[in-house]
Amino acid sequence: MTDSPQTLRAVVAVDLSEELCQLVERLEPRLEVVRDHSFYRPMRGPADWSGDPSVTRTPEQQAAFDELVDSADVLFGLPDVDPASLARTVAANPRLRWVHATAAGGGGQVKAAGLDQDALERIVFTTSAGVHGGTLAEFALFGVLAGAKDLPRLQQQQAAKQWTDRWEMRQLDEMTVLIVGLGGIGKAAATKFSALGATVLGTTRSGEAVEGVDRLVPIDELASAVSEADAIVVTLPGTDATTGLLSAEVLANVKPGVIVSNVGRGTVIDESALLEALDDGRVGFAALDVFEVEPLPAESPLWSHPNVLVSPHTAALSSAEEPRIAKLFAENARRLLDGEPLKNVVDIVEFY
């Protein structure tokens, strides 16, 4: 990242609103923000970066769009959020030096593009990790509270108009919460759980202290740490290293009745092992926003399990996401132009 240029041609490759394009220009005037809104697939809702798939380009429009993205020094978004389109423009554009993915898990999209090592070393890839921290931390908290207060029992009794004897609910300030992954989401979750009085454990690879975490747990000690936890919150991205991390072996050691909340990636939890643990009571409740296969297949037992809350990967969605990503992009552009390290650089070995 030497030889910092005086300006950068930043091509917008997804449907970023004109208002936010202008915001990026104000925040970093050295960027030439190039866009043509007639090319983009319009969003169907907040942060719908892929856009409406029913909107297609004519061959002439597609050629013009490709020519536009191929002229970039930097790209805001993968073209159409499509790894194959990223691969095409990387091959066509030797001047491309930075791509910012609008997804927090953009590393997986970069991996899916199948780029060669030369391209991975020539171009810096960054993600939008961290912009969803607050929203996902809230869902994680909601999931743990739903389990602690026995939401399924309350719903069942209300549906049956059944007034039973009182029972004791679990209290968060008497619980130990293990956060698996202390990135942006995990840090935000630790702050919230700590503020409500929980004892917070957190897995780490770096060993760096995190605010709100009472004790750091080396990730290779996960199988033993789960035995201390009343609730397990998963925030990890999906990589080769994290696939199946919450395995049958790990779930065999949990405290009976543990609550599981997953706001990371569905592949981190072995769903077959989780179902077995739910069926035999080792896991008392699971609040899941992500799954191994999405959309969750209709035949999945998770849909109808009495102690599972299914959320269709929607917990991160917020109208505030788009401006947050625009501001992050502008900040990283400033860093690039000033020769400083960029935030959220994709690891080109593990792709997170």
GROMACS .gro file of C-alpha atoms in nm:
model
  352
    1MET     CA    1   0.000   0.000   0.000
    2THR     CA    2   0.278   0.235  -0.091
    3ASP     CA    3   0.266   0.497  -0.364
    4SER     CA    4  -0.069   0.629  -0.246
    5PRO     CA    5  -0.254   0.805  -0.530
    6GLN     CA    6  -0.398   1.155  -0.504
    7THR     CA    7  -0.742   1.040  -0.623
    8LEU     CA    8  -0.925   0.713  -0.672
    9ARG     CA    9  -1.190   0.619  -0.924
   10ALA     CA   10  -1.449   0.441  -0.711
   11VAL     CA   11  -1.718   0.264  -0.910
   12VAL     CA   12  -2.041   0.178  -0.732
   13ALA     CA   13  -2.129  -0.179  -0.836
   14VAL     CA   14  -2.454  -0.221  -0.640
   15ASP     CA   15  -2.762  -0.011  -0.565
   16LEU     CA   16  -2.619   0.253  -0.330
   17SER     CA   17  -2.861   0.545  -0.314
   18GLU     CA   18  -2.765   0.879  -0.465
   19GLU     CA   19  -2.788   1.035  -0.120
   20LEU     CA   20  -2.528   0.794   0.014
   21CYS     CA   21  -2.308   0.830  -0.294
   22GLN     CA   22  -2.299   1.201  -0.219
   23LEU     CA   23  -2.227   1.129   0.147
   24VAL     CA   24  -1.920   0.926   0.047
   25GLU     CA   25  -1.805   1.214  -0.175
   26ARG     CA   26  -1.839   1.462   0.112
   27LEU     CA   27  -1.657   1.236   0.357
   28GLU     CA   28  -1.367   1.168   0.118
   29PRO     CA   29  -1.346   1.436  -0.155
   30ARG     CA   30  -1.046   1.264  -0.314
   31LEU     CA   31  -1.277   0.985  -0.433
   32GLU     CA   32  -1.432   1.010  -0.776
   33VAL     CA   33  -1.753   0.823  -0.704
   34VAL     CA   34  -1.878   0.689  -1.038
   35ARG     CA   35  -2.232   0.550  -1.061
   36ASP     CA   36  -2.515   0.494  -1.302
   37HIS     CA   37  -2.836   0.413  -1.121
   38SER     CA   38  -3.002   0.288  -1.438
   39PHE     CA   39  -2.776  -0.019  -1.426
   40TYR     CA   40  -2.853  -0.139  -1.074
   41ARG     CA   41  -3.103  -0.398  -0.962
   42PRO     CA   42  -3.320  -0.199  -0.720
   43MET     CA   43  -3.336  -0.298  -0.355
   44ARG     CA   44  -3.655  -0.467  -0.236
   45GLY     CA   45  -3.593  -0.361   0.123
   46PRO     CA   46  -3.321  -0.225   0.352
   47ALA     CA   47  -2.969  -0.337   0.257
   48ASP     CA   48  -3.092  -0.568  -0.020
   49TRP     CA   49  -2.761  -0.534  -0.202
   50SER     CA   50  -2.831  -0.817  -0.447
   51GLY     CA   51  -3.139  -0.631  -0.565
   52ASP     CA   52  -3.452  -0.750  -0.737
   53PRO     CA   53  -3.359  -1.060  -0.944
   54SER     CA   54  -3.654  -1.001  -1.174
   55VAL     CA   55  -3.485  -0.686  -1.306
   56THR     CA   56  -3.251  -0.777  -1.590
   57ARG     CA   57  -3.028  -0.579  -1.821
   58THR     CA   58  -3.035  -0.583  -2.198
   59PRO     CA   59  -2.715  -0.713  -2.360
   60GLU     CA   60  -2.622  -0.352  -2.436
   61GLN     CA   61  -2.682  -0.246  -2.075
   62GLN     CA   62  -2.480  -0.541  -1.945
   63ALA     CA   63  -2.189  -0.451  -2.171
   64ALA     CA   64  -2.202  -0.089  -2.052
   65PHE     CA   65  -2.221  -0.201  -1.687
   66ASP     CA   66  -1.922  -0.431  -1.733
   67GLU     CA   67  -1.728  -0.149  -1.897
   68LEU     CA   68  -1.811   0.078  -1.602
   69VAL     CA   69  -1.695  -0.164  -1.331
   70ASP     CA   70  -1.387  -0.254  -1.537
   71SER     CA   71  -1.278   0.111  -1.522
   72ALA     CA   72  -1.248   0.115  -1.144
   73ASP     CA   73  -0.952   0.164  -0.917
   74VAL     CA   74  -1.181   0.051  -0.637
   75LEU     CA   75  -1.526  -0.108  -0.625
   76PHE     CA   76  -1.804  -0.042  -0.378
   77GLY     CA   77  -1.962  -0.387  -0.365
   78LEU     CA   78  -1.916  -0.696  -0.575
   79PRO     CA   79  -2.096  -0.642  -0.906
   80ASP     CA   80  -2.451  -0.770  -0.844
   81VAL     CA   81  -2.309  -0.937  -0.529
   82ASP     CA   82  -2.200  -1.215  -0.761
   83PRO     CA   83  -1.864  -1.393  -0.714
   84ALA     CA   84  -1.854  -1.488  -1.083
   85SER     CA   85  -1.894  -1.123  -1.181
   86LEU     CA   86  -1.615  -1.032  -0.941
   87ALA     CA   87  -1.389  -1.290  -1.105
   88ARG     CA   88  -1.471  -1.152  -1.450
   89THR     CA   89  -1.388  -0.791  -1.361
   90VAL     CA   90  -1.072  -0.886  -1.171
   91ALA     CA   91  -0.946  -1.062  -1.484
   92ALA     CA   92  -1.047  -0.771  -1.709
   93ASN     CA   93  -0.912  -0.486  -1.496
   94PRO     CA   94  -0.543  -0.486  -1.401
   95ARG     CA   95  -0.579  -0.145  -1.236
   96LEU     CA   96  -0.827  -0.268  -0.974
   97ARG     CA   97  -0.664  -0.242  -0.631
   98TRP     CA   98  -0.942  -0.259  -0.371
   99VAL     CA   99  -1.289  -0.417  -0.348
  100HIS     CA  100  -1.523  -0.348  -0.058
  101ALA     CA  101  -1.785  -0.618   0.000
  102THR     CA  102  -2.115  -0.499   0.143
  103ALA     CA  103  -2.156  -0.823   0.342
  104ALA     CA  104  -2.001  -0.875   0.682
  105GLY     CA  105  -1.915  -1.225   0.556
  106GLY     CA  106  -1.772  -1.095   0.232
  107GLY     CA  107  -1.469  -1.318   0.268
  108GLY     CA  108  -1.684  -1.613   0.165
  109GLN     CA  109  -1.787  -1.429  -0.151
  110VAL     CA  110  -1.423  -1.359  -0.235
  111LYS     CA  111  -1.339  -1.726  -0.182
  112ALA     CA  112  -1.627  -1.829  -0.408
  113ALA     CA  113  -1.483  -1.615  -0.688
  114GLY     CA  114  -1.192  -1.860  -0.715
  115LEU     CA  115  -0.930  -1.592  -0.774
  116ASP     CA  116  -0.568  -1.690  -0.829
  117GLN     CA  117  -0.295  -1.598  -0.585
  118ASP     CA  118  -0.170  -1.310  -0.797
  119ALA     CA  119  -0.513  -1.146  -0.790
  120LEU     CA  120  -0.550  -1.205  -0.416
  121GLU     CA  121  -0.217  -1.037  -0.354
  122ARG     CA  122  -0.274  -0.752  -0.602
  123ILE     CA  123  -0.617  -0.649  -0.471
  124VAL     CA  124  -0.715  -0.570  -0.114
  125PHE     CA  125  -1.057  -0.703  -0.018
  126THR     CA  126  -1.247  -0.561   0.276
  127THR     CA  127  -1.582  -0.647   0.434
  128SER     CA  128  -1.856  -0.467   0.621
  129ALA     CA  129  -1.791  -0.660   0.943
  130GLY     CA  130  -1.898  -0.470   1.251
  131VAL     CA  131  -2.186  -0.272   1.102
  132HIS     CA  132  -2.429  -0.544   1.219
  133GLY     CA  133  -2.278  -0.579   1.567
  134GLY     CA  134  -2.550  -0.400   1.761
  135THR     CA  135  -2.847  -0.556   1.582
  136LEU     CA  136  -2.712  -0.910   1.605
  137ALA     CA  137  -2.609  -0.864   1.966
  138GLU     CA  138  -2.967  -0.762   2.044
  139PHE     CA  139  -3.101  -1.079   1.880
  140ALA     CA  140  -2.849  -1.288   2.074
  141LEU     CA  141  -2.970  -1.124   2.395
  142PHE     CA  142  -3.333  -1.176   2.293
  143GLY     CA  143  -3.262  -1.543   2.223
  144VAL     CA  144  -3.099  -1.602   2.560
  145LEU     CA  145  -3.378  -1.419   2.743
  146ALA     CA  146  -3.641  -1.617   2.549
  147GLY     CA  147  -3.477  -1.936   2.671
  148ALA     CA  148  -3.427  -1.810   3.025
  149LYS     CA  149  -3.793  -1.708   3.056
  150ASP     CA  150  -3.918  -2.028   2.884
  151LEU     CA  151  -4.088  -1.858   2.590
  152PRO     CA  152  -4.211  -2.188   2.437
  153ARG     CA  153  -4.396  -2.278   2.758
  154LEU     CA  154  -4.550  -1.933   2.782
  155GLN     CA  155  -4.668  -1.949   2.419
  156GLN     CA  156  -4.807  -2.299   2.462
  157GLN     CA  157  -4.999  -2.209   2.776
  158GLN     CA  158  -5.134  -1.889   2.626
  159ALA     CA  159  -5.255  -2.075   2.317
  160ALA     CA  160  -5.430  -2.327   2.543
  161LYS     CA  161  -5.563  -2.053   2.775
  162GLN     CA  162  -5.401  -2.250   3.054
  163TRP     CA  163  -5.319  -2.081   3.386
  164THR     CA  164  -5.078  -2.312   3.566
  165ASP     CA  165  -4.898  -2.291   3.894
  166ARG     CA  166  -4.611  -2.043   3.897
  167TRP     CA  167  -4.260  -2.156   3.813
  168GLU     CA  168  -3.914  -2.010   3.858
  169MET     CA  169  -3.753  -1.850   3.556
  170ARG     CA  170  -3.380  -1.810   3.509
  171GLN     CA  171  -3.226  -1.470   3.578
  172LEU     CA  172  -2.962  -1.328   3.347
  173ASP     CA  173  -2.762  -1.177   3.631
  174GLU     CA  174  -2.720  -1.526   3.775
  175MET     CA  175  -2.609  -1.681   3.446
  176THR     CA  176  -2.275  -1.744   3.277
  177VAL     CA  177  -2.279  -1.664   2.906
  178LEU     CA  178  -2.010  -1.804   2.676
  179ILE     CA  179  -1.960  -1.597   2.360
  180VAL     CA  180  -1.795  -1.803   2.088
  181GLY     CA  181  -1.610  -1.544   1.881
  182LEU     CA  182  -1.512  -1.195   1.996
  183GLY     CA  183  -1.517  -1.004   1.669
  184GLY     CA  184  -1.746  -0.707   1.615
  185ILE     CA  185  -2.064  -0.898   1.694
  186GLY     CA  186  -1.911  -1.080   1.990
  187LYS     CA  187  -1.777  -0.760   2.143
  188ALA     CA  188  -2.116  -0.592   2.111
  189ALA     CA  189  -2.283  -0.896   2.268
  190ALA     CA  190  -2.035  -0.900   2.555
  191THR     CA  191  -2.115  -0.537   2.634
  192LYS     CA  192  -2.489  -0.604   2.646
  193PHE     CA  193  -2.473  -0.923   2.852
  194SER     CA  194  -2.224  -0.771   3.095
  195ALA     CA  195  -2.440  -0.461   3.139
  196LEU     CA  196  -2.729  -0.684   3.248
  197GLY     CA  197  -2.517  -0.858   3.509
  198ALA     CA  198  -2.422  -1.186   3.340
  199THR     CA  199  -2.081  -1.341   3.389
  200VAL     CA  200  -1.930  -1.337   3.040
  201LEU     CA  201  -1.675  -1.581   2.902
  202GLY     CA  202  -1.539  -1.539   2.550
  203THR     CA  203  -1.333  -1.754   2.318
  204THR     CA  204  -1.020  -1.599   2.175
  205ARG     CA  205  -0.729  -1.674   1.948
  206SER     CA  206  -0.540  -1.350   2.014
  207GLY     CA  207  -0.570  -1.342   2.393
  208GLU     CA  208  -0.646  -0.969   2.383
  209ALA     CA  209  -0.873  -0.837   2.659
  210VAL     CA  210  -1.227  -0.741   2.555
  211GLU     CA  211  -1.450  -0.502   2.747
  212GLY     CA  212  -1.731  -0.684   2.924
  213VAL     CA  213  -1.561  -1.024   2.911
  214ASP     CA  214  -1.480  -1.159   3.256
  215ARG     CA  215  -1.259  -1.440   3.132
  216LEU     CA  216  -1.101  -1.527   2.800
  217VAL     CA  217  -1.108  -1.891   2.688
  218PRO     CA  218  -0.861  -2.024   2.429
  219ILE     CA  219  -1.065  -2.155   2.137
  220ASP     CA  220  -0.906  -2.499   2.170
  221GLU     CA  221  -1.058  -2.522   2.520
  222LEU     CA  222  -1.414  -2.477   2.393
  223ALA     CA  223  -1.514  -2.836   2.473
  224SER     CA  224  -1.441  -2.784   2.840
  225ALA     CA  225  -1.561  -2.423   2.864
  226VAL     CA  226  -1.916  -2.511   2.755
  227SER     CA  227  -1.961  -2.708   3.077
  228GLU     CA  228  -1.956  -2.378   3.268
  229ALA     CA  229  -2.206  -2.195   3.051
  230ASP     CA  230  -2.578  -2.143   3.107
  231ALA     CA  231  -2.595  -1.994   2.757
  232ILE     CA  232  -2.377  -2.016   2.447
  233VAL     CA  233  -2.382  -1.733   2.193
  234VAL     CA  234  -2.221  -1.811   1.855
  235THR     CA  235  -2.096  -1.514   1.651
  236LEU     CA  236  -1.825  -1.672   1.435
  237PRO     CA  237  -1.804  -1.638   1.056
  238GLY     CA  238  -1.826  -1.940   0.830
  239THR     CA  239  -1.479  -2.064   0.735
  240ASP     CA  240  -1.309  -2.400   0.693
  241ALA     CA  241  -1.173  -2.358   1.046
  242THR     CA  242  -1.512  -2.288   1.205
  243THR     CA  243  -1.724  -2.546   1.022
  244GLY     CA  244  -1.877  -2.784   1.275
  245LEU     CA  245  -1.694  -2.621   1.564
  246LEU     CA  246  -1.991  -2.681   1.794
  247SER     CA  247  -1.973  -3.052   1.729
  248ALA     CA  248  -2.127  -3.357   1.894
  249GLU     CA  249  -1.813  -3.379   2.108
  250VAL     CA  250  -1.852  -3.021   2.231
  251LEU     CA  251  -2.228  -3.053   2.286
  252ALA     CA  252  -2.169  -3.368   2.489
  253ASN     CA  253  -2.006  -3.152   2.756
  254VAL     CA  254  -2.267  -2.878   2.793
  255LYS     CA  255  -2.446  -2.798   3.115
  256PRO     CA  256  -2.792  -2.963   3.094
  257GLY     CA  257  -3.054  -2.715   2.975
  258VAL     CA  258  -2.804  -2.476   2.817
  259ILE     CA  259  -2.944  -2.207   2.587
  260VAL     CA  260  -2.788  -2.169   2.241
  261SER     CA  261  -2.817  -1.854   2.030
  262ASN     CA  262  -2.650  -1.841   1.686
  263VAL     CA  263  -2.603  -1.508   1.507
  264GLY     CA  264  -2.281  -1.600   1.325
  265ARG     CA  265  -2.302  -1.860   1.050
  266GLY     CA  266  -2.509  -2.175   1.049
  267THR     CA  267  -2.217  -2.393   0.949
  268VAL     CA  268  -2.047  -2.332   1.285
  269ILE     CA  269  -2.297  -2.564   1.458
  270ASP     CA  270  -2.340  -2.930   1.364
  271GLU     CA  271  -2.719  -2.923   1.327
  272SER     CA  272  -2.760  -3.300   1.361
  273ALA     CA  273  -2.572  -3.290   1.690
  274LEU     CA  274  -2.774  -2.988   1.802
  275LEU     CA  275  -3.102  -3.168   1.732
  276GLU     CA  276  -2.989  -3.468   1.935
  277ALA     CA  277  -2.895  -3.237   2.221
  278LEU     CA  278  -3.233  -3.061   2.199
  279ASP     CA  279  -3.417  -3.393   2.199
  280ASP     CA  280  -3.240  -3.527   2.508
  281GLY     CA  281  -3.254  -3.197   2.699
  282ARG     CA  282  -2.885  -3.110   2.703
  283VAL     CA  283  -2.985  -2.799   2.508
  284GLY     CA  284  -3.297  -2.649   2.661
  285PHE     CA  285  -3.362  -2.385   2.395
  286ALA     CA  286  -3.204  -2.266   2.071
  287ALA     CA  287  -3.261  -1.929   1.902
  288LEU     CA  288  -3.121  -1.955   1.551
  289ASP     CA  289  -3.095  -1.678   1.292
  290VAL     CA  290  -2.865  -1.880   1.065
  291PHE     CA  291  -2.856  -2.239   0.940
  292GLU     CA  292  -2.632  -2.488   0.761
  293VAL     CA  293  -2.856  -2.464   0.453
  294GLU     CA  294  -3.053  -2.148   0.374
  295PRO     CA  295  -3.341  -2.115   0.319
  296LEU     CA  296  -3.400  -2.374   0.589
  297PRO     CA  297  -3.547  -2.678   0.407
  298ALA     CA  298  -3.915  -2.746   0.478
  299GLU     CA  299  -3.828  -3.097   0.596
  300SER     CA  300  -3.587  -2.973   0.865
  301PRO     CA  301  -3.697  -3.084   1.215
  302LEU     CA  302  -3.587  -2.744   1.344
  303TRP     CA  303  -3.904  -2.585   1.205
  304SER     CA  304  -4.132  -2.780   1.437
  305HIS     CA  305  -3.908  -2.845   1.736
  306PRO     CA  306  -4.085  -2.712   2.046
  307ASN     CA  307  -3.766  -2.564   2.189
  308VAL     CA  308  -3.633  -2.388   1.878
  309LEU     CA  309  -3.693  -2.034   1.762
  310VAL     CA  310  -3.633  -2.004   1.385
  311SER     CA  311  -3.544  -1.662   1.243
  312PRO     CA  312  -3.494  -1.643   0.863
  313HIS     CA  313  -3.149  -1.480   0.872
  314THR     CA  314  -3.316  -1.146   0.934
  315ALA     CA  315  -3.175  -1.034   1.269
  316ALA     CA  316  -2.908  -0.811   1.114
  317LEU     CA  317  -3.146  -0.620   0.889
  318SER     CA  318  -3.160  -0.248   0.965
  319SER     CA  319  -3.222   0.067   0.764
  320ALA     CA  320  -2.912   0.206   0.934
  321GLU     CA  321  -2.692  -0.055   0.763
  322GLU     CA  322  -2.656   0.128   0.432
  323PRO     CA  323  -2.523   0.457   0.577
  324ARG     CA  324  -2.295   0.266   0.814
  325ILE     CA  325  -2.141   0.079   0.521
  326ALA     CA  326  -2.108   0.400   0.318
  327LYS     CA  327  -1.923   0.566   0.607
  328LEU     CA  328  -1.699   0.262   0.653
  329PHE     CA  329  -1.616   0.270   0.282
  330ALA     CA  330  -1.530   0.640   0.298
  331GLU     CA  331  -1.308   0.584   0.602
  332ASN     CA  332  -1.124   0.300   0.433
  333ALA     CA  333  -1.082   0.515   0.121
  334ARG     CA  334  -0.918   0.782   0.336
  335ARG     CA  335  -0.690   0.519   0.485
  336LEU     CA  336  -0.595   0.389   0.142
  337LEU     CA  337  -0.522   0.738   0.011
  338ASP     CA  338  -0.319   0.822   0.321
  339GLY     CA  339  -0.124   0.496   0.313
  340GLU     CA  340  -0.277   0.359   0.635
  341PRO     CA  341  -0.394   0.002   0.702
  342LEU     CA  342  -0.754  -0.064   0.601
  343LYS     CA  343  -1.022  -0.193   0.835
  344ASN     CA  344  -1.176  -0.539   0.789
  345VAL     CA  345  -0.922  -0.674   0.542
  346VAL     CA  346  -1.012  -1.025   0.426
  347ASP     CA  347  -0.771  -1.299   0.533
  348ILE     CA  348  -0.685  -1.461   0.201
  349VAL     CA  349  -0.601  -1.792   0.368
  350GLU     CA  350  -0.916  -1.848   0.577
  351PHE     CA  351  -1.133  -1.591   0.395
  352TYR     CA  352  -1.297  -1.414   0.689
   0.00000   0.00000   0.00000
